[in-house]
Amino acid sequence: LALSITLAALPRLRLFTAQIAPYTAILTSQRSMATSNYSKELDIALLAVQRATLLTKSVFHSHAKGTLNKSDASPVTIGDFGAQALIISALQHNFPEDEIVAEEEAKDLRENTQLRDTVWKLVKDTVLPHEQSQSALGGPLPSADRMLDIIDKGDSKGGAKGRIWAIDPIDGTKGFLRGGQYAVCLALMVDGDVKVGVLGCPNLPVSDSEPLSENIGADATDEEGKGVLFSAVQGQGAHSRPMSTGKLAEGQSIHMSPLSNVSDATFCESVEAAHSSQGDAANIAKKLGITKPSVRMDSQAKYGSIARGAGDLYLRLPVRADYVEKIWDHAAGDLIVREAGGEVTDAEGNRLDFSHGRTLLKNKGVIAAPKSVHGKVIEVVKEVLGGKSKG
């Protein structure tokens, strides 16, 4: 009897299956689209960076920043450790299979319980007041020990395969310490190609139309009207939005300035002479006919500034033959400038290659400019740097 009922029902079952097949295909297509357009990755990255900046801002205003010197003599603060813990925690909650390349490790915190407790208090107290946003990031970390383990999750070797996030919890730590510009940086690379980039710049003006001033890199504040999130997804353009303390503010498209004459350009460079050859930059600017003084500021805030047209060029020129850039210092900014209509290459005119581990092993220097003038800038960069090598 059961068999006869089943056989009798088969034609109707086939008809039902045929009727729902198109809807199943649509749903499958929608799910595929939801993962391929990186909308979730972008939302989580924006929220994670925004939450991390709440922590960095509180440290920025304190006199004791818990500064240590790493083995390469670069400084790290309690803000670096805390921001990294918060960002990795959010990524682990949402994308547990993804690898992470991050700048810091928890070794010093494990050896210094007082420092660990200071960082843990910061992490524990940093919460997005918007419940839905905080929940999307996985809520608070449960313990100090878990925080240490999370910090050490940023130990991926990077490479050309799979999904890998790159984090610089405080890019421009020296600027952070002296009260200048800094950025919280996060980027997703898939098979070595940057797909999502987010920069949190607490001390930059919210307004995209405010031009860069010479003193923007010093005596910075995060007062009213300051604090901006830059973001980009490959193929979807670049955006900026005001930082908030809760849910994300509305974003708006940003674009490089429509520069036709390179002599009119405002160019940015690093404050630290150890990071970029300022003498070479001055020679390049002179040959390009640029008369405005350079704007010196720390961090990937330079990328965000030129992406929205507040500045035009970013020159980071090799200081020595063996210097190799870290991927977390450029991944997010590189994508944001390119999606805003700019060109980013090394000093030879080659695209930055993020597929060779934790460093830009195949690139020397960084040149970012509007597409209309990038070729001319590269021409002069090669002339100046080539002249040095011959001399």
Short mmCIF file of C-alpha atoms in Angstrom, two decimals:
data_model
loop_
_atom_site.label_atom_id
_atom_site.label_comp_id
_atom_site.label_asym_id
_atom_site.label_seq_id
_atom_site.Cartn_x
_atom_site.Cartn_y
_atom_site.Cartn_z
CA LEU A 1 0.00 0.00 0.00
CA ALA A 2 2.77 2.44 0.95
CA LEU A 3 4.57 1.66 -2.28
CA SER A 4 1.49 2.26 -4.41
CA ILE A 5 0.86 5.61 -2.69
CA THR A 6 4.46 6.63 -3.26
CA LEU A 7 4.33 5.66 -6.95
CA ALA A 8 1.07 7.55 -7.39
CA ALA A 9 2.59 10.66 -5.84
CA LEU A 10 5.74 10.68 -7.99
CA PRO A 11 4.29 12.64 -10.97
CA ARG A 12 3.03 15.38 -8.63
CA LEU A 13 6.42 15.47 -6.85
CA ARG A 14 8.21 15.89 -10.18
CA LEU A 15 5.83 18.70 -11.13
CA PHE A 16 6.38 20.44 -7.78
CA THR A 17 10.16 20.10 -8.15
CA ALA A 18 10.02 21.59 -11.64
CA GLN A 19 7.93 24.50 -10.38
CA ILE A 20 10.25 25.42 -7.50
CA ALA A 21 13.51 24.89 -9.44
CA PRO A 22 13.62 28.46 -10.81
CA TYR A 23 13.10 29.90 -7.33
CA THR A 24 15.83 27.65 -5.93
CA ALA A 25 18.18 28.87 -8.66
CA ILE A 26 17.36 32.50 -7.82
CA LEU A 27 18.04 31.94 -4.12
CA THR A 28 21.31 30.15 -4.91
CA SER A 29 22.30 33.01 -7.20
CA GLN A 30 21.45 35.57 -4.50
CA ARG A 31 23.55 33.71 -1.93
CA SER A 32 26.43 33.57 -4.39
CA MET A 33 26.10 37.30 -5.06
CA ALA A 34 26.05 38.06 -1.32
CA THR A 35 29.43 36.40 -0.90
CA SER A 36 31.06 37.54 -4.13
CA ASN A 37 30.33 41.26 -3.71
CA TYR A 38 32.01 41.33 -0.26
CA SER A 39 29.15 43.25 1.36
CA LYS A 40 29.41 41.36 4.65
CA GLU A 41 33.20 41.65 4.67
CA LEU A 42 32.93 45.41 4.13
CA ASP A 43 30.34 45.91 6.88
CA ILE A 44 32.32 43.88 9.42
CA ALA A 45 35.58 45.59 8.46
CA LEU A 46 34.01 49.04 8.86
CA LEU A 47 32.47 48.19 12.23
CA ALA A 48 35.65 46.49 13.47
CA VAL A 49 37.80 49.49 12.56
CA GLN A 50 35.26 51.91 14.03
CA ARG A 51 35.21 50.02 17.34
CA ALA A 52 39.02 49.84 17.41
CA THR A 53 39.26 53.63 16.94
CA LEU A 54 37.19 54.12 20.10
CA LEU A 55 40.04 52.40 21.95
CA THR A 56 42.84 54.24 20.13
CA LYS A 57 41.15 57.60 20.74
CA SER A 58 41.04 56.95 24.50
CA VAL A 59 44.76 56.09 24.48
CA PHE A 60 45.55 59.09 22.24
CA HIS A 61 44.21 61.39 24.97
CA SER A 62 46.14 59.72 27.79
CA HIS A 63 49.66 60.71 28.81
CA ALA A 64 50.81 57.13 29.49
CA LYS A 65 50.54 55.16 26.27
CA GLY A 66 52.45 52.11 27.54
CA THR A 67 55.13 52.46 24.88
CA LEU A 68 57.59 49.64 24.14
CA ASN A 69 60.30 49.35 21.50
CA LYS A 70 60.20 46.27 19.29
CA SER A 71 63.28 44.43 18.02
CA ASP A 72 63.44 46.74 14.98
CA ALA A 73 63.35 49.78 17.33
CA SER A 74 59.86 50.78 16.17
CA PRO A 75 57.45 51.73 18.96
CA VAL A 76 54.31 49.85 19.97
CA THR A 77 51.70 51.10 22.44
CA ILE A 78 48.88 49.64 24.49
CA GLY A 79 46.65 51.06 21.75
CA ASP A 80 48.32 48.82 19.14
CA PHE A 81 47.74 45.69 21.22
CA GLY A 82 44.17 46.60 22.15
CA ALA A 83 43.07 47.58 18.65
CA GLN A 84 44.55 44.40 17.17
CA ALA A 85 42.72 42.25 19.73
CA LEU A 86 39.37 43.88 18.95
CA ILE A 87 39.76 43.62 15.16
CA ILE A 88 40.93 39.99 15.13
CA SER A 89 38.13 39.06 17.53
CA ALA A 90 35.56 40.45 15.07
CA LEU A 91 37.18 38.67 12.11
CA GLN A 92 37.41 35.35 13.95
CA HIS A 93 33.73 35.56 14.88
CA ASN A 94 32.58 36.22 11.31
CA PHE A 95 35.20 34.52 9.15
CA PRO A 96 36.79 31.80 11.30
CA GLU A 97 38.53 30.08 8.37
CA ASP A 98 40.33 33.22 7.14
CA GLU A 99 44.02 33.80 7.80
CA ILE A 100 45.27 37.04 9.35
CA VAL A 101 48.53 38.95 8.91
CA ALA A 102 48.90 41.47 11.74
CA GLU A 103 51.75 43.59 12.99
CA GLU A 104 51.83 42.77 16.72
CA GLU A 105 52.27 39.66 18.86
CA ALA A 106 51.38 39.10 22.52
CA LYS A 107 54.83 38.03 23.78
CA ASP A 108 55.49 41.26 25.69
CA LEU A 109 52.04 41.15 27.30
CA ARG A 110 52.56 37.57 28.44
CA GLU A 111 55.82 38.61 30.12
CA ASN A 112 54.47 41.83 31.66
CA THR A 113 51.26 41.26 33.62
CA GLN A 114 50.85 44.94 34.48
CA LEU A 115 50.92 45.87 30.80
CA ARG A 116 48.59 42.96 30.01
CA ASP A 117 46.08 44.13 32.62
CA THR A 118 46.18 47.69 31.26
CA VAL A 119 45.46 46.48 27.72
CA TRP A 120 42.75 44.10 28.95
CA LYS A 121 40.92 46.90 30.74
CA LEU A 122 40.95 48.96 27.55
CA VAL A 123 39.68 46.04 25.46
CA LYS A 124 37.01 45.09 28.00
CA ASP A 125 35.71 48.66 28.24
CA THR A 126 35.57 49.32 24.48
CA VAL A 127 32.03 48.62 23.29
CA LEU A 128 29.93 49.96 20.44
CA PRO A 129 26.82 51.39 22.15
CA HIS A 130 24.69 50.25 19.20
CA GLU A 131 23.67 46.73 20.32
CA GLN A 132 23.17 45.29 16.82
CA SER A 133 26.60 46.52 15.67
CA GLN A 134 28.35 45.21 18.78
CA SER A 135 26.60 41.86 18.37
CA ALA A 136 27.68 41.66 14.70
CA LEU A 137 31.30 41.80 15.89
CA GLY A 138 30.76 38.90 18.28
CA GLY A 139 30.37 40.92 21.47
CA PRO A 140 33.11 41.33 24.10
CA LEU A 141 36.11 39.08 24.63
CA PRO A 142 35.61 36.77 27.64
CA SER A 143 39.02 37.04 29.34
CA ALA A 144 42.54 38.45 29.28
CA ASP A 145 43.95 35.05 28.32
CA ARG A 146 41.60 34.86 25.36
CA MET A 147 42.72 38.38 24.37
CA LEU A 148 46.36 37.22 24.27
CA ASP A 149 45.48 34.21 22.15
CA ILE A 150 43.49 36.41 19.78
CA ILE A 151 46.38 38.87 19.34
CA ASP A 152 48.63 35.97 18.33
CA LYS A 153 46.15 34.85 15.62
CA GLY A 154 47.76 37.45 13.33
CA ASP A 155 50.68 35.15 12.56
CA SER A 156 49.81 34.14 8.99
CA LYS A 157 52.76 34.15 6.60
CA GLY A 158 50.55 35.68 3.87
CA GLY A 159 50.92 34.59 0.27
CA ALA A 160 49.12 34.13 -3.03
CA LYS A 161 46.42 31.64 -2.01
CA GLY A 162 43.21 31.97 -0.03
CA ARG A 163 41.56 34.71 2.01
CA ILE A 164 43.99 36.70 4.13
CA TRP A 165 43.30 39.84 6.18
CA ALA A 166 46.08 42.38 6.79
CA ILE A 167 45.87 44.54 9.92
CA ASP A 168 47.86 47.53 11.09
CA PRO A 169 46.19 48.37 14.41
CA ILE A 170 47.86 51.79 14.61
CA ASP A 171 49.64 52.82 11.43
CA GLY A 172 51.86 55.80 12.18
CA THR A 173 52.62 54.95 15.80
CA LYS A 174 55.18 57.78 16.02
CA GLY A 175 52.53 60.22 14.80
CA PHE A 176 50.14 58.74 17.34
CA LEU A 177 52.71 59.35 20.09
CA ARG A 178 53.51 62.92 19.08
CA GLY A 179 49.86 63.90 18.62
CA GLY A 180 49.79 63.76 14.81
CA GLN A 181 47.94 61.68 12.23
CA TYR A 182 47.49 57.93 12.48
CA ALA A 183 45.20 55.29 10.98
CA VAL A 184 43.62 51.97 11.91
CA CYS A 185 43.98 49.82 8.79
CA LEU A 186 42.32 46.63 7.60
CA ALA A 187 42.30 44.92 4.20
CA LEU A 188 41.13 41.59 2.79
CA MET A 189 43.24 39.90 0.12
CA VAL A 190 41.94 36.96 -1.89
CA ASP A 191 44.60 34.98 -3.76
CA GLY A 192 46.99 37.89 -3.31
CA ASP A 193 44.59 40.51 -4.69
CA VAL A 194 43.16 43.22 -2.39
CA LYS A 195 39.35 43.02 -2.43
CA VAL A 196 38.29 45.14 0.59
CA GLY A 197 40.08 48.03 2.28
CA VAL A 198 39.14 50.19 5.29
CA LEU A 199 41.05 53.05 6.94
CA GLY A 200 39.96 54.71 10.17
CA CYS A 201 41.52 58.17 10.53
CA PRO A 202 40.33 59.78 13.79
CA ASN A 203 42.25 63.05 13.36
CA LEU A 204 41.40 63.87 9.74
CA PRO A 205 38.54 66.27 8.94
CA VAL A 206 35.20 64.64 8.11
CA SER A 207 34.73 67.02 5.18
CA ASP A 208 36.00 65.65 1.88
CA SER A 209 36.29 69.17 0.48
CA GLU A 210 38.71 70.50 3.10
CA PRO A 211 42.15 70.86 1.46
CA LEU A 212 45.32 69.61 3.14
CA SER A 213 47.22 72.18 5.16
CA GLU A 214 50.95 72.09 5.87
CA ASN A 215 50.41 71.55 9.60
CA ILE A 216 47.84 68.74 9.34
CA GLY A 217 50.49 66.22 10.33
CA ALA A 218 51.23 67.89 13.67
CA ASP A 219 49.18 68.95 16.70
CA ALA A 220 46.22 66.93 15.45
CA THR A 221 42.98 66.44 17.38
CA ASP A 222 39.86 64.33 17.15
CA GLU A 223 37.58 67.20 18.13
CA GLU A 224 34.15 67.82 16.58
CA GLY A 225 34.29 67.64 12.79
CA LYS A 226 37.17 65.15 12.84
CA GLY A 227 37.21 61.39 12.31
CA VAL A 228 36.61 59.68 8.96
CA LEU A 229 36.32 56.11 7.69
CA PHE A 230 37.56 55.44 4.16
CA SER A 231 36.58 52.22 2.41
CA ALA A 232 36.63 50.46 -0.93
CA VAL A 233 35.60 47.18 -2.50
CA GLN A 234 37.26 46.12 -5.73
CA GLY A 235 35.14 47.23 -8.67
CA GLN A 236 32.69 49.18 -6.49
CA GLY A 237 34.41 52.53 -6.00
CA ALA A 238 35.69 54.25 -2.86
CA HIS A 239 33.72 55.94 -0.08
CA SER A 240 34.12 58.05 3.02
CA ARG A 241 31.85 58.43 6.03
CA PRO A 242 32.04 60.18 9.39
CA MET A 243 33.15 58.01 12.29
CA SER A 244 30.49 57.38 14.88
CA THR A 245 30.37 55.60 18.21
CA GLY A 246 27.53 53.28 17.25
CA LYS A 247 26.10 52.11 13.97
CA LEU A 248 27.77 53.11 10.73
CA ALA A 249 27.04 56.55 9.30
CA GLU A 250 26.02 56.93 5.66
CA GLY A 251 28.89 56.87 3.18
CA GLN A 252 29.48 58.94 0.08
CA SER A 253 31.60 58.35 -3.04
CA ILE A 254 35.05 59.90 -3.18
CA HIS A 255 37.26 60.59 -6.18
CA MET A 256 40.80 61.70 -6.92
CA SER A 257 41.12 65.33 -7.99
CA PRO A 258 40.80 65.89 -11.77
CA LEU A 259 44.39 67.12 -12.11
CA SER A 260 45.38 68.16 -15.62
CA ASN A 261 48.60 70.00 -14.81
CA VAL A 262 50.95 68.17 -12.45
CA SER A 263 52.65 71.45 -11.46
CA ASP A 264 49.43 72.35 -9.58
CA ALA A 265 49.67 69.25 -7.40
CA THR A 266 49.80 69.02 -3.62
CA PHE A 267 52.00 66.11 -2.67
CA CYS A 268 52.15 64.14 0.55
CA GLU A 269 55.08 62.34 2.10
CA SER A 270 56.05 60.74 5.39
CA VAL A 271 57.08 62.79 8.41
CA GLU A 272 59.81 60.28 9.20
CA ALA A 273 62.90 60.67 6.99
CA ALA A 274 63.69 57.00 7.74
CA HIS A 275 60.52 55.97 5.87
CA SER A 276 60.99 57.96 2.65
CA SER A 277 63.74 59.98 1.01
CA GLN A 278 62.58 63.57 1.44
CA GLY A 279 65.52 64.95 -0.56
CA ASP A 280 64.57 62.85 -3.59
CA ALA A 281 60.93 63.91 -3.20
CA ALA A 282 61.96 67.58 -3.24
CA ASN A 283 63.99 67.03 -6.43
CA ILE A 284 61.07 65.23 -8.08
CA ALA A 285 58.67 68.00 -7.12
CA LYS A 286 61.03 70.62 -8.52
CA LYS A 287 61.38 68.79 -11.86
CA LEU A 288 57.58 68.48 -12.05
CA GLY A 289 57.24 72.23 -11.49
CA ILE A 290 55.44 71.79 -8.16
CA THR A 291 55.92 74.91 -6.04
CA LYS A 292 53.64 74.12 -3.09
CA PRO A 293 55.48 72.77 -0.05
CA SER A 294 54.97 69.08 0.68
CA VAL A 295 52.41 68.00 3.26
CA ARG A 296 54.07 65.66 5.73
CA MET A 297 51.91 63.33 7.76
CA ASP A 298 52.15 59.85 9.22
CA SER A 299 50.24 56.73 8.23
CA GLN A 300 47.87 55.69 5.47
CA ALA A 301 45.92 58.88 6.16
CA LYS A 302 47.93 60.08 3.13
CA TYR A 303 46.18 57.52 0.90
CA GLY A 304 42.76 58.57 2.19
CA SER A 305 43.57 62.25 1.75
CA ILE A 306 44.53 61.98 -1.90
CA ALA A 307 41.70 59.52 -2.66
CA ARG A 308 39.15 62.20 -1.78
CA GLY A 309 41.01 64.96 -3.64
CA ALA A 310 42.31 66.84 -0.59
CA GLY A 311 45.81 66.18 -1.95
CA ASP A 312 47.05 64.82 -5.27
CA LEU A 313 50.27 62.81 -5.03
CA TYR A 314 51.80 60.47 -2.48
CA LEU A 315 55.52 59.80 -2.82
CA ARG A 316 57.23 57.17 -0.68
CA LEU A 317 60.74 56.76 -2.02
CA PRO A 318 63.28 54.09 -1.10
CA VAL A 319 65.71 55.17 1.63
CA ARG A 320 68.04 52.20 1.23
CA ALA A 321 68.40 49.20 -1.06
CA ASP A 322 67.43 46.57 1.53
CA TYR A 323 64.31 48.32 2.84
CA VAL A 324 61.14 46.28 2.23
CA GLU A 325 57.62 47.60 2.86
CA LYS A 326 55.10 45.64 4.96
CA ILE A 327 51.82 44.69 3.30
CA TRP A 328 49.73 46.05 6.19
CA ASP A 329 51.19 49.53 5.60
CA HIS A 330 49.71 49.73 2.08
CA ALA A 331 47.00 47.16 1.28
CA ALA A 332 43.93 49.18 2.31
CA GLY A 333 45.24 52.51 1.01
CA ASP A 334 46.31 51.02 -2.31
CA LEU A 335 42.78 49.76 -3.06
CA ILE A 336 41.05 52.94 -1.84
CA VAL A 337 43.15 55.18 -4.12
CA ARG A 338 42.72 52.90 -7.14
CA GLU A 339 38.96 52.67 -6.61
CA ALA A 340 38.84 56.48 -6.31
CA GLY A 341 40.30 56.73 -9.82
CA GLY A 342 43.99 56.87 -9.01
CA GLU A 343 47.02 54.80 -9.91
CA VAL A 344 49.31 53.19 -7.32
CA THR A 345 52.63 51.61 -8.32
CA ASP A 346 56.17 51.24 -7.12
CA ALA A 347 58.96 53.56 -8.29
CA GLU A 348 59.36 51.49 -11.47
CA GLY A 349 55.69 51.79 -12.41
CA ASN A 350 54.74 48.23 -11.36
CA ARG A 351 51.54 47.49 -9.43
CA LEU A 352 52.07 46.70 -5.75
CA ASP A 353 52.18 42.90 -5.34
CA PHE A 354 50.66 41.63 -2.09
CA SER A 355 51.12 37.94 -2.89
CA HIS A 356 54.68 37.45 -1.57
CA GLY A 357 54.13 36.94 2.16
CA ARG A 358 54.14 39.67 4.77
CA THR A 359 56.15 42.17 2.73
CA LEU A 360 56.06 43.88 -0.68
CA LEU A 361 59.06 41.80 -1.66
CA LYS A 362 58.91 42.65 -5.36
CA ASN A 363 58.38 46.42 -5.02
CA LYS A 364 60.56 49.40 -4.13
CA GLY A 365 58.89 52.68 -3.20
CA VAL A 366 55.27 53.75 -3.66
CA ILE A 367 53.91 56.36 -6.07
CA ALA A 368 50.19 57.24 -5.95
CA ALA A 369 48.68 59.84 -8.27
CA PRO A 370 45.67 60.60 -10.49
CA LYS A 371 45.76 58.47 -13.64
CA SER A 372 46.05 61.61 -15.77
CA VAL A 373 49.51 62.46 -14.42
CA HIS A 374 50.83 59.18 -12.98
CA GLY A 375 52.89 58.37 -16.08
CA LYS A 376 54.61 61.76 -15.97
CA VAL A 377 55.37 61.39 -12.26
CA ILE A 378 56.89 57.93 -12.79
CA GLU A 379 59.02 59.30 -15.63
CA VAL A 380 60.53 61.94 -13.33
CA VAL A 381 60.89 59.50 -10.40
CA LYS A 382 62.94 57.17 -12.63
CA GLU A 383 65.04 60.10 -13.83
CA VAL A 384 65.86 61.28 -10.28
CA LEU A 385 66.46 57.84 -8.78
CA GLY A 386 68.33 56.64 -11.88
CA GLY A 387 70.60 59.69 -11.73
CA LYS A 388 71.48 58.82 -8.13
CA SER A 389 72.41 55.23 -8.96
CA LYS A 390 74.68 56.40 -11.81
CA GLY A 391 76.31 58.96 -9.53
#
